[in-house]
XYZ file of C-alpha atoms in Angstrom:
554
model
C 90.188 89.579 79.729
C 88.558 92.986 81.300
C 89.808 96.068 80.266
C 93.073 97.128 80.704
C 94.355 100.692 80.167
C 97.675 101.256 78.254
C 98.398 104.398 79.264
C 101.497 106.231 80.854
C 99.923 109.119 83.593
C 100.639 112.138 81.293
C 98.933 110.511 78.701
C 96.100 109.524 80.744
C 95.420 112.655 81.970
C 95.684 113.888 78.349
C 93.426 111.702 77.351
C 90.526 112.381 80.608
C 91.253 116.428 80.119
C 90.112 115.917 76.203
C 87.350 114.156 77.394
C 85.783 115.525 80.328
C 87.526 119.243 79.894
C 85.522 121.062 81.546
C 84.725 118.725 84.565
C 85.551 119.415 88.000
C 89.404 117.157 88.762
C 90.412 118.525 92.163
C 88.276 120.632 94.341
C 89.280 122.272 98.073
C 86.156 124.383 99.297
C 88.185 126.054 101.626
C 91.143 127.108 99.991
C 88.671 128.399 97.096
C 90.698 126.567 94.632
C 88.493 124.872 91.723
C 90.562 123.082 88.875
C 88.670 121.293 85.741
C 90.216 118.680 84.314
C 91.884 120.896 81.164
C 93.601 123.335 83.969
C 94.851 120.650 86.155
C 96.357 118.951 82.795
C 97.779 122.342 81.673
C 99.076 123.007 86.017
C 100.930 119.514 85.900
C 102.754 120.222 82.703
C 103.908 123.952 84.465
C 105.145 122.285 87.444
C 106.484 119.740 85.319
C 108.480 122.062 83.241
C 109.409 123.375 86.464
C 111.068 120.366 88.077
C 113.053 119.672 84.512
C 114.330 123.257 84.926
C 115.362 122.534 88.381
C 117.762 119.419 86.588
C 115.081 116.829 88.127
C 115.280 114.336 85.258
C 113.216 110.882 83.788
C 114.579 108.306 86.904
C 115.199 110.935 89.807
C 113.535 110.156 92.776
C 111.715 113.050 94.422
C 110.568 112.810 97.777
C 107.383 114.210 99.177
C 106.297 114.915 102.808
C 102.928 116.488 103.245
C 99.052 116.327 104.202
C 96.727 116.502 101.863
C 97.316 119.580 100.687
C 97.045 120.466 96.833
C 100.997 120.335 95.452
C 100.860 116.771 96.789
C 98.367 115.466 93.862
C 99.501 118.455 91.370
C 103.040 116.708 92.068
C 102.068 113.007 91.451
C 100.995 113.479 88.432
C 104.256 116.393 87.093
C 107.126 114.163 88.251
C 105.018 111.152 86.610
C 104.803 113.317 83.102
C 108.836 113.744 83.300
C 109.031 110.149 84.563
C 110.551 110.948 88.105
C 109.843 108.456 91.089
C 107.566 110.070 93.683
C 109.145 108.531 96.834
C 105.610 109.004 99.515
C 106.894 110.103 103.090
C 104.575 108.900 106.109
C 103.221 111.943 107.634
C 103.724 110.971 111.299
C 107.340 110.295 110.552
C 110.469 111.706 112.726
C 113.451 112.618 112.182
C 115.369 108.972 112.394
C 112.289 107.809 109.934
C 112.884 110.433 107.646
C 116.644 110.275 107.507
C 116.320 106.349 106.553
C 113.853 107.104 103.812
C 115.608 109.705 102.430
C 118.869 107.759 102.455
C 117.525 104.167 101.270
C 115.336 106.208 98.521
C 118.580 107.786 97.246
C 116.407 111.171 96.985
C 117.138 113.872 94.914
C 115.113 116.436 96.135
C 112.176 116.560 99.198
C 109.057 118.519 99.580
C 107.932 119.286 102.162
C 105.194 120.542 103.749
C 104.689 122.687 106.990
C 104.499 120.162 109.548
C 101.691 117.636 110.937
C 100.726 117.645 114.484
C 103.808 117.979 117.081
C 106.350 117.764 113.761
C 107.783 120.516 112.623
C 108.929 119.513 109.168
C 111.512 122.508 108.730
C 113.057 121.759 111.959
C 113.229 117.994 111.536
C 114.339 118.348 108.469
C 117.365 120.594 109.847
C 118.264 118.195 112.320
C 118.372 115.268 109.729
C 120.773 117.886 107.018
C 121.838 120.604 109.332
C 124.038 121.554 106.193
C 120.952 122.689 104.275
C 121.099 126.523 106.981
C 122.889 128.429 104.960
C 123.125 126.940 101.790
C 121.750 128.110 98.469
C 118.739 126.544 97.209
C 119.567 123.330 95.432
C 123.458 123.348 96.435
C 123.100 120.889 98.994
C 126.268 119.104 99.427
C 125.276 116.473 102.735
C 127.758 113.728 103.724
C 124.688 111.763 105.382
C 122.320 111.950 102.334
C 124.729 112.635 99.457
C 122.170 112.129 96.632
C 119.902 115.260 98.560
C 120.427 118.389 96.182
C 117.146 120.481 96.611
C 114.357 120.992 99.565
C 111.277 122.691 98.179
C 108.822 124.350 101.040
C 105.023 123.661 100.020
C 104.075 126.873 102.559
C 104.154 130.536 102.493
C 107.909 132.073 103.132
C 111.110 130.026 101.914
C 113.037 128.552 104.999
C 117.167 128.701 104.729
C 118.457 126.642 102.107
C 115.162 125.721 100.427
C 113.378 126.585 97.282
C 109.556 128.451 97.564
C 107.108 126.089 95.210
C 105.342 128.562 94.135
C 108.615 129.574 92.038
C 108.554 126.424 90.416
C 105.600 126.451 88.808
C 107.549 130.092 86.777
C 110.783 128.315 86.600
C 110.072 126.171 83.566
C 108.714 129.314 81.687
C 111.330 129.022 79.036
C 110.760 124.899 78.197
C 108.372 124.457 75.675
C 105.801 122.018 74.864
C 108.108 120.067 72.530
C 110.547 119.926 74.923
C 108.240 118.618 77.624
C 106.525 116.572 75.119
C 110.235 114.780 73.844
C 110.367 113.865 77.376
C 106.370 112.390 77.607
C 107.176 110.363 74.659
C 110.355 108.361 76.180
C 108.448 107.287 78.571
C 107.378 103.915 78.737
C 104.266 102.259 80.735
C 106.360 99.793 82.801
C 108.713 102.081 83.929
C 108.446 102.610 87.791
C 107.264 106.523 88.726
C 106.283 105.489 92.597
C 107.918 104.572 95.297
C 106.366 103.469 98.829
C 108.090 102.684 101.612
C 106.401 99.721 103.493
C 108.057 97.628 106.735
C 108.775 94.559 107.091
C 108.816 91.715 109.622
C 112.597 90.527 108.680
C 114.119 94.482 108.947
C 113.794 98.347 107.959
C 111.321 99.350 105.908
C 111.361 98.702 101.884
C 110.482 100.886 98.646
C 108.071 99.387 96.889
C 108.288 100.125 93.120
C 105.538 100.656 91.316
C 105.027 101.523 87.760
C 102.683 103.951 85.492
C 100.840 100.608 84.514
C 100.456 99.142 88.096
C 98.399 102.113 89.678
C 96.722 103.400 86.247
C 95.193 99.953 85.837
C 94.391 98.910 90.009
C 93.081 102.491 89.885
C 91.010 101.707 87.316
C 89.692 98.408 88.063
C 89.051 100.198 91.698
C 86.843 102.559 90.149
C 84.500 100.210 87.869
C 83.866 98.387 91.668
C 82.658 101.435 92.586
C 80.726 102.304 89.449
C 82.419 105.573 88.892
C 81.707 107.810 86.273
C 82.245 111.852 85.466
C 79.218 112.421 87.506
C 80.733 111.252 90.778
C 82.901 113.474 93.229
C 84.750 111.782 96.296
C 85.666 112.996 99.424
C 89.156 112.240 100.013
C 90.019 112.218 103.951
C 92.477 109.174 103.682
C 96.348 110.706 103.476
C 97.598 110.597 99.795
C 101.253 109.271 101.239
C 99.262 105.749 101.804
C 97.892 104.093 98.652
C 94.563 104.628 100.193
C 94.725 108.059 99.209
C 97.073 107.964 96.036
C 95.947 105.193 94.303
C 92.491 104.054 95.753
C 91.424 107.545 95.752
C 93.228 109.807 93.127
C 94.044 106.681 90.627
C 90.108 105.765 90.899
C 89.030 109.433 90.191
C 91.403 110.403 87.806
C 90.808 107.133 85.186
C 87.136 108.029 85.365
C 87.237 112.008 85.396
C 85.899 111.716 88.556
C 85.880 114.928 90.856
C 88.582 114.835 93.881
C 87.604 116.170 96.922
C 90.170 116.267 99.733
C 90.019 116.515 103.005
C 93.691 118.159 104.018
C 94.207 116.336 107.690
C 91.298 114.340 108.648
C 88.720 116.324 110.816
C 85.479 114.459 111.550
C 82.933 117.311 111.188
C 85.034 118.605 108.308
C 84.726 115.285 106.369
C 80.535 116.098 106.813
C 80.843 119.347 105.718
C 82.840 118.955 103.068
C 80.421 116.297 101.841
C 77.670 118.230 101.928
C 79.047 121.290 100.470
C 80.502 119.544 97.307
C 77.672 116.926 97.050
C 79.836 114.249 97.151
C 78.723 111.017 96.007
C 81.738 108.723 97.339
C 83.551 108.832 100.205
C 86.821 106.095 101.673
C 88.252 105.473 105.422
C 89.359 103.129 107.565
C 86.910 101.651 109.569
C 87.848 104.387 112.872
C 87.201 107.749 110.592
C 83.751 106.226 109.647
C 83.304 105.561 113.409
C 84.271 109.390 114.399
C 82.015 110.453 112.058
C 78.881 108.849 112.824
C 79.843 109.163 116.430
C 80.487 113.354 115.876
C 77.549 115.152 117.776
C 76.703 117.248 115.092
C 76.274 114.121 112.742
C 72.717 114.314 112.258
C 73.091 118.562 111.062
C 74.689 117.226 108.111
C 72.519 116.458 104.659
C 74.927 113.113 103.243
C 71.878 112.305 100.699
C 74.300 112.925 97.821
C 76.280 109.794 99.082
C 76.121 106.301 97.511
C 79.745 104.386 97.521
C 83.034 104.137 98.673
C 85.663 102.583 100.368
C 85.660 100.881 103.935
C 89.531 99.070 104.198
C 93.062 99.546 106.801
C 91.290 96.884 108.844
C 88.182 94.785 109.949
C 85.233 96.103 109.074
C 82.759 95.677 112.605
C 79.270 94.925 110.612
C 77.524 97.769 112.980
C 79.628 100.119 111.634
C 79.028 99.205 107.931
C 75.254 98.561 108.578
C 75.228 102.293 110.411
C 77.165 103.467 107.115
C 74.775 102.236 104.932
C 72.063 103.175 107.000
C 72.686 106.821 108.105
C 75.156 107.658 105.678
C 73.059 106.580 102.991
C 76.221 104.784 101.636
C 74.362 102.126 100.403
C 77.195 100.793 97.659
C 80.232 101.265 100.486
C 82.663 98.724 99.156
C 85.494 96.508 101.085
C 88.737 96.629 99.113
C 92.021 93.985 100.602
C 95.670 94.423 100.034
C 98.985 96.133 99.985
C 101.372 98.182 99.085
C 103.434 95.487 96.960
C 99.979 95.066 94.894
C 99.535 98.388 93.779
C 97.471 97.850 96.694
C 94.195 96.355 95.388
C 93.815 92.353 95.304
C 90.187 92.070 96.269
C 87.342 94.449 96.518
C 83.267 93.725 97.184
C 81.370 95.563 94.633
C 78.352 97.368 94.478
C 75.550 94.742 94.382
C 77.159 92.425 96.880
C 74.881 91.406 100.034
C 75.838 93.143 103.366
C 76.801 89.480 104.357
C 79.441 89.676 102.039
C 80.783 93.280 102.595
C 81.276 92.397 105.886
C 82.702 88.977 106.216
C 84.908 89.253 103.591
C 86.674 91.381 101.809
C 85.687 90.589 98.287
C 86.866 88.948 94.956
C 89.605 89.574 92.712
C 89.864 92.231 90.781
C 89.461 91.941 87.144
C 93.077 90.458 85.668
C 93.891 89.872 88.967
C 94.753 85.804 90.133
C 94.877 84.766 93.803
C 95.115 81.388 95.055
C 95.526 79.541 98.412
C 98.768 77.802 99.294
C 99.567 75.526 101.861
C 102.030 77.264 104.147
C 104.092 74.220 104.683
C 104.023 72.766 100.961
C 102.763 75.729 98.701
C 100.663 73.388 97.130
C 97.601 75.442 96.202
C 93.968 74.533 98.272
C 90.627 74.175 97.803
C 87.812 76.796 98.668
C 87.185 76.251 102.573
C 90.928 75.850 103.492
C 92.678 78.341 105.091
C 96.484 79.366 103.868
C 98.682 82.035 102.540
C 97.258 83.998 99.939
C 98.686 85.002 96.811
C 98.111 86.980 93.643
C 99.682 87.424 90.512
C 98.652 89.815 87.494
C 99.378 93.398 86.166
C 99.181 94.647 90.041
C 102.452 93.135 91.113
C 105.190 95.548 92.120
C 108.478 95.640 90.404
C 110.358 95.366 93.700
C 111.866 96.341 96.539
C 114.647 99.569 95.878
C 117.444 97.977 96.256
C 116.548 94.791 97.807
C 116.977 91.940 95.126
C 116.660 89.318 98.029
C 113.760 90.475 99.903
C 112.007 90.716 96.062
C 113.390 87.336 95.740
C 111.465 86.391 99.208
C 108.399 87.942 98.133
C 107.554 87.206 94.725
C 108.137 83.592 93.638
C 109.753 82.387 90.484
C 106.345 82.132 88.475
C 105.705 85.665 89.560
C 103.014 85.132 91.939
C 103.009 87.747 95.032
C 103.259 85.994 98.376
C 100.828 88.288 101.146
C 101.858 87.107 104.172
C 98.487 86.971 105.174
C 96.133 83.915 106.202
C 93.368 83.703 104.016
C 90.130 81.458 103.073
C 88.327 81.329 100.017
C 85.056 80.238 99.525
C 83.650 78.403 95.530
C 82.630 81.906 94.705
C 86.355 83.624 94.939
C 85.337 85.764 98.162
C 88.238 85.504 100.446
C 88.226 86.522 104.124
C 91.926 87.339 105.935
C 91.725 85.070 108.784
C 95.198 86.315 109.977
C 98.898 87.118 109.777
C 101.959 84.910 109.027
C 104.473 88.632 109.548
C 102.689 89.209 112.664
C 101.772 92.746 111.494
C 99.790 94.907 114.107
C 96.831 97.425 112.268
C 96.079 100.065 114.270
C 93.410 102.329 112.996
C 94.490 101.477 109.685
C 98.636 101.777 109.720
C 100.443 98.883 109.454
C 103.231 98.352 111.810
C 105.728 96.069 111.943
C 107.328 95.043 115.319
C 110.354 93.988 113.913
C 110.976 98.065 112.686
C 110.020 98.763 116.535
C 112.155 95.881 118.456
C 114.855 96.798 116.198
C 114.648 100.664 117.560
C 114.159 99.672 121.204
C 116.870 97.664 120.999
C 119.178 101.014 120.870
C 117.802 101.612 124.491
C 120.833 101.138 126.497
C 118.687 99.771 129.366
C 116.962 96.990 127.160
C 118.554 93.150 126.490
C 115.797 91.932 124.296
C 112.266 93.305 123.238
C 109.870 91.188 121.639
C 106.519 94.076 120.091
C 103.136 92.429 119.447
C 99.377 93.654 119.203
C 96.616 93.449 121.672
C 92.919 93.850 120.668
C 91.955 97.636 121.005
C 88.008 99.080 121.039
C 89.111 102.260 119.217
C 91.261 101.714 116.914
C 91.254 97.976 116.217
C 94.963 97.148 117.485
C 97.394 98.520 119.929
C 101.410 98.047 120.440
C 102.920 95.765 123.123
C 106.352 95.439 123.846
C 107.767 92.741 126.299
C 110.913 93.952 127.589
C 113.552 92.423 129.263
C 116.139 94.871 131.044
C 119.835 94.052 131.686
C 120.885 92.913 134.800
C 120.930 95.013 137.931
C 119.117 98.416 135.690
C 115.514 99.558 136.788
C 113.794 101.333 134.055
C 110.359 102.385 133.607
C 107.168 102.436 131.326
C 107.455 105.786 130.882
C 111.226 105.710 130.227
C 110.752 103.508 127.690
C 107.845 105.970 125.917
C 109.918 108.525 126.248
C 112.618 107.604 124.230
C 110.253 106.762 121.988
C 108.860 110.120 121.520
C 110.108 112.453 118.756
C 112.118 109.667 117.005
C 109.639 107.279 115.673
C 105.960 108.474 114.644
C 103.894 108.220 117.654
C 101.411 105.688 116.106
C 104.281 103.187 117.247
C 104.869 103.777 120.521
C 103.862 101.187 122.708
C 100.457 101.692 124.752
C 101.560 98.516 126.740
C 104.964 97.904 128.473
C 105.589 94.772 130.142
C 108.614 93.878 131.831
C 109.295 89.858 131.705
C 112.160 88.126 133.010
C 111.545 85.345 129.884
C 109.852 84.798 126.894
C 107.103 81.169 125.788
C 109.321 79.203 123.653
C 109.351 76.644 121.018
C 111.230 73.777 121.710
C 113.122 74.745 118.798
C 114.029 77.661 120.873
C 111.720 80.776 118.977
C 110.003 83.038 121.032
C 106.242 82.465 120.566
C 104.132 85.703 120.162
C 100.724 84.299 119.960
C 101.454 83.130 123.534
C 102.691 86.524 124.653
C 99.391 87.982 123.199
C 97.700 85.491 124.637
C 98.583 86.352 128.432
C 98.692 90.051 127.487
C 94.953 90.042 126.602
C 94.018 87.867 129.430
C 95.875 90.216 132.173
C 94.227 93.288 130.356
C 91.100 91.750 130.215
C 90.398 92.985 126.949
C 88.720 88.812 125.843
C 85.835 90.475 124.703
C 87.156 92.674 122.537
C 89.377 89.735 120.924
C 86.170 87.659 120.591
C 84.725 90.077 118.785
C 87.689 90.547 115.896
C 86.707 89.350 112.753
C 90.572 88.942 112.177
């Protein structure tokens, strides 16, 4: 067995502040904020005093909806050292999004940030809990979201109804360290202290539950692929509401007292800058931000000789790209990681030493104390290297569940524990696996997964519509792009752009569709299901976009 870590996150942190004290933890050039290790340990306890003052207690679930700004990390570790769940709100999210996470999540109290691109975050959040004008901060009485006591503004001023966070970190003033430490100590490593909300093909989307010991330990394991140490510092441009950015980049730094570098909303030139400024020696994406940044026209002003690893995942890796990362970005140990949200996310990762060959075609092996095996889709009988099937992985990294969803658990994770992916995989004698597909049907565009079933499922409320079936089509730019294939009830015209618009404002615009066709009928089975493949199939040929699917590595 590898090393495993046995920590909860308070004591982790502990543990890397007594170690590395003095060490650079979390680092944002141009807010001119600089914290070492010891004063980010000694900042989360304040905060975390804080939220117990507040009457957050061990189990709450708090709710956070920001960029990358600094009380998002500063908060995933306080509500972890009181042993609250940190429920992670998409950025891009609306106002029907929110309201359904908020609900299903059964959240005590939101933060919330300013707003990100055309969202306000203050008004959306009035329109979900128009209740919360008027009302004094953390009396919240809403007949929609009943658990919702307290809203907590991350920005300067203190909206109606909300609490300022900068009084939070005074509030908990009077609680001592034995009082916060009473609460430390009750804690227990399995216990779940994250919560991510991920969609799925068969409905709305589900809270994944994850536990101190599930990100602690893939964070870990993350890190040693990356050969982390106190010496490296990582530019963080991937959002923190993803696992990308909380787990694949905080989890990695933080079990290695690794420097954190973030990047607040990602910003091409700013990612190059910020590299340079801070020296960084690491830096993740999805395959698109590396893209913008080699493609930026100031690319070659930028000194990136500090740079030697990090993290290329979200989707395919094009082997250009990764050769031109390696090449010009002098990221010669860029690693491939594979997985998801239900896995804490990391199955398989390529490490260090690994031949470009391998970085490219696949995406790795499995972590340390990680299984995965091939099953036959039909039988579940587990397959040889070569074969292509479903994979699955069992170990450490497997989530505790859905919230609330005992039968979609059920569905997911078999009776001898093993995770079930969803995704078509093949595995060569080595343990490399490359994703050759997807059973859900799952669209990734520039590195978000969406699930058509959340989208038909929406569209379906269009009074106009009789069925919808949403698909992807092969994009240059960012890898995927939505479809839908309406049909419209009888004598009704409608539009593209009708259906766009009704779109916009209630569901992040990421999953809109870019393609509307009207059909008059679907390709079935002779079973009677609607086949998708075939709809993507005539989609790409009447968009002429076959060299673009030729060209997927899948």
């Amino acid at each position: 067995m590898a090393q495993s870590l046995a920590f909860t996150m308070g004591s982790l942190l502990a543990d890397i502040a007594r170690r590395f004290p003095e060490h650079d933890a979390l680092v944002y050039p141009d807010r001119g904020l600089r914290l070492t290790y010891r004063e980010f340990d000694a900042l989360t306890d304040r905060v975390a005093k804080g939220l117990l003052r507040m009457g957050i207690q061990k189990g709450d679930h708090v709710a956070i909806w920001a960029t990358n700004v600094p009380q998002w990390v500063i908060l995933q570790f306080a509500t972890a050292k009181i042993g609250s769940v940190l429920v992670t709100v998409n950025t891009n999210y609306k106002s029907a999004e929110l309201e359904y996470v908020l609900n299903q999540s059964d959240a005590k109290a939101l933060f919330l940030g300013e707003g990100f691109k055309d969202t306000d975050y203050v008004e959306t959040l009035y329109t979900v809990v128009p209740e919360l004008k008027g009302t004094a901060a953390g009396a919240l009485e809403s007949a929609k979201l009943p658990f919702l006591k307290h809203a907590v503004f991350l920005g300067e001023g203190t909206p109606d109804g909300m609490l300022a966070y900068n009084e939070l970190e005074n509030m908990g003033r009077d609680i001592s360290d034995d009082e916060l430490d009473a609460v430390k100590n009750s804690l227990d490593r399995f216990e779940v202290i994250n919560m991510q909300y991920t969609s799925g093909t068969t409905g709305f989307p589900k809270g994944v539950m994850l536990t101190h010991d599930n990100i602690i330990n893939n964070g870990f394991q993350i890190g040693e692929c990356m050969k982390f140490t106190e010496n490296d510092r990582l530019c963080i441009p991937v959002p923190f509401f993803h696992c990308f950015g909380c787990v694949l980049a905080v989890m990695a730094c933080v079990t290695h007292g690794t420097a954190m570098v973030p990047v607040e909303t990602f910003n091409p030139e700013q990612v190059l800058k910020t590299i340079e400024a801070e020296k960084c020696t690491a830096v993740h994406g999805v395959p698109t931000m590396f893209i913008a940044e080699l493609e930026h026209p100031n690319f070659r002003n930028y000194d990136l000789s500090t740079l030697r690893t990090g993290i290329m995942a979200g989707s395919p890796c094009p082997i250009e790209v990764m050769k031109r990362v390696i090449r010009d970005m002098n990221a010669n140990e860029i690693t491939i990681a594979y997985g998801q949200t239900e896995s804490s996310p990391v199955i398989t990762q390529t490490r260090t030493d690994d031949p470009i060959e391998l970085r490219v075609a696949t995406v790795g092996r499995a972590l340390p104390n990680v299984e995965v095996k091939i099953v036959d889709i039909e039988t579940g009988e587990s397959l040889p290297p070569g074969k292509q099937g479903e994979l699955c992985t069992r170990g450490y990294h497997v989530m505790k569940g859905y919230y609330k969803m005992p039968e979609e658990t059920a569905r997911a994770i078999d009776d001898e524990n093993w995770l079930h992916t969803g995704d078509l995989a093949v595995m060569d004698e080595n343990g490399y696996c490359k994703i050759t597909g997807r059973i859900k049907n799952m669209i990734i565009r520039g590195g978000e997964n969406i699930y058509p079933r959340e989208i038909e499922e929406f569209l379906y409320t269009h009074p106009k519509i009789s069925d919808v079936q949403v698909y992807g089509v092969p994009d240059r730019k960012y890898g995927e792009q939505v479809m839908a294939a309406v049909k419209i009830k009888d004598n009704v015209e409608c539009s593209e752009d009708e259906i766009r618009d009704f779109c916009r404002g209630r569901i992040a615009n990421y999953k809109i569709p870019t393609y509307v066709k009207f059909v008059d009928e679907y390709p079935m089975t002779a079973s009677g299901k609607i086949q998708k493949f075939k709809l993507r199939e005539m989609a790409i040929k009447e968009l002429q976009l076959e060299d673009l699917e030729s060209a997927s590595t899948g």
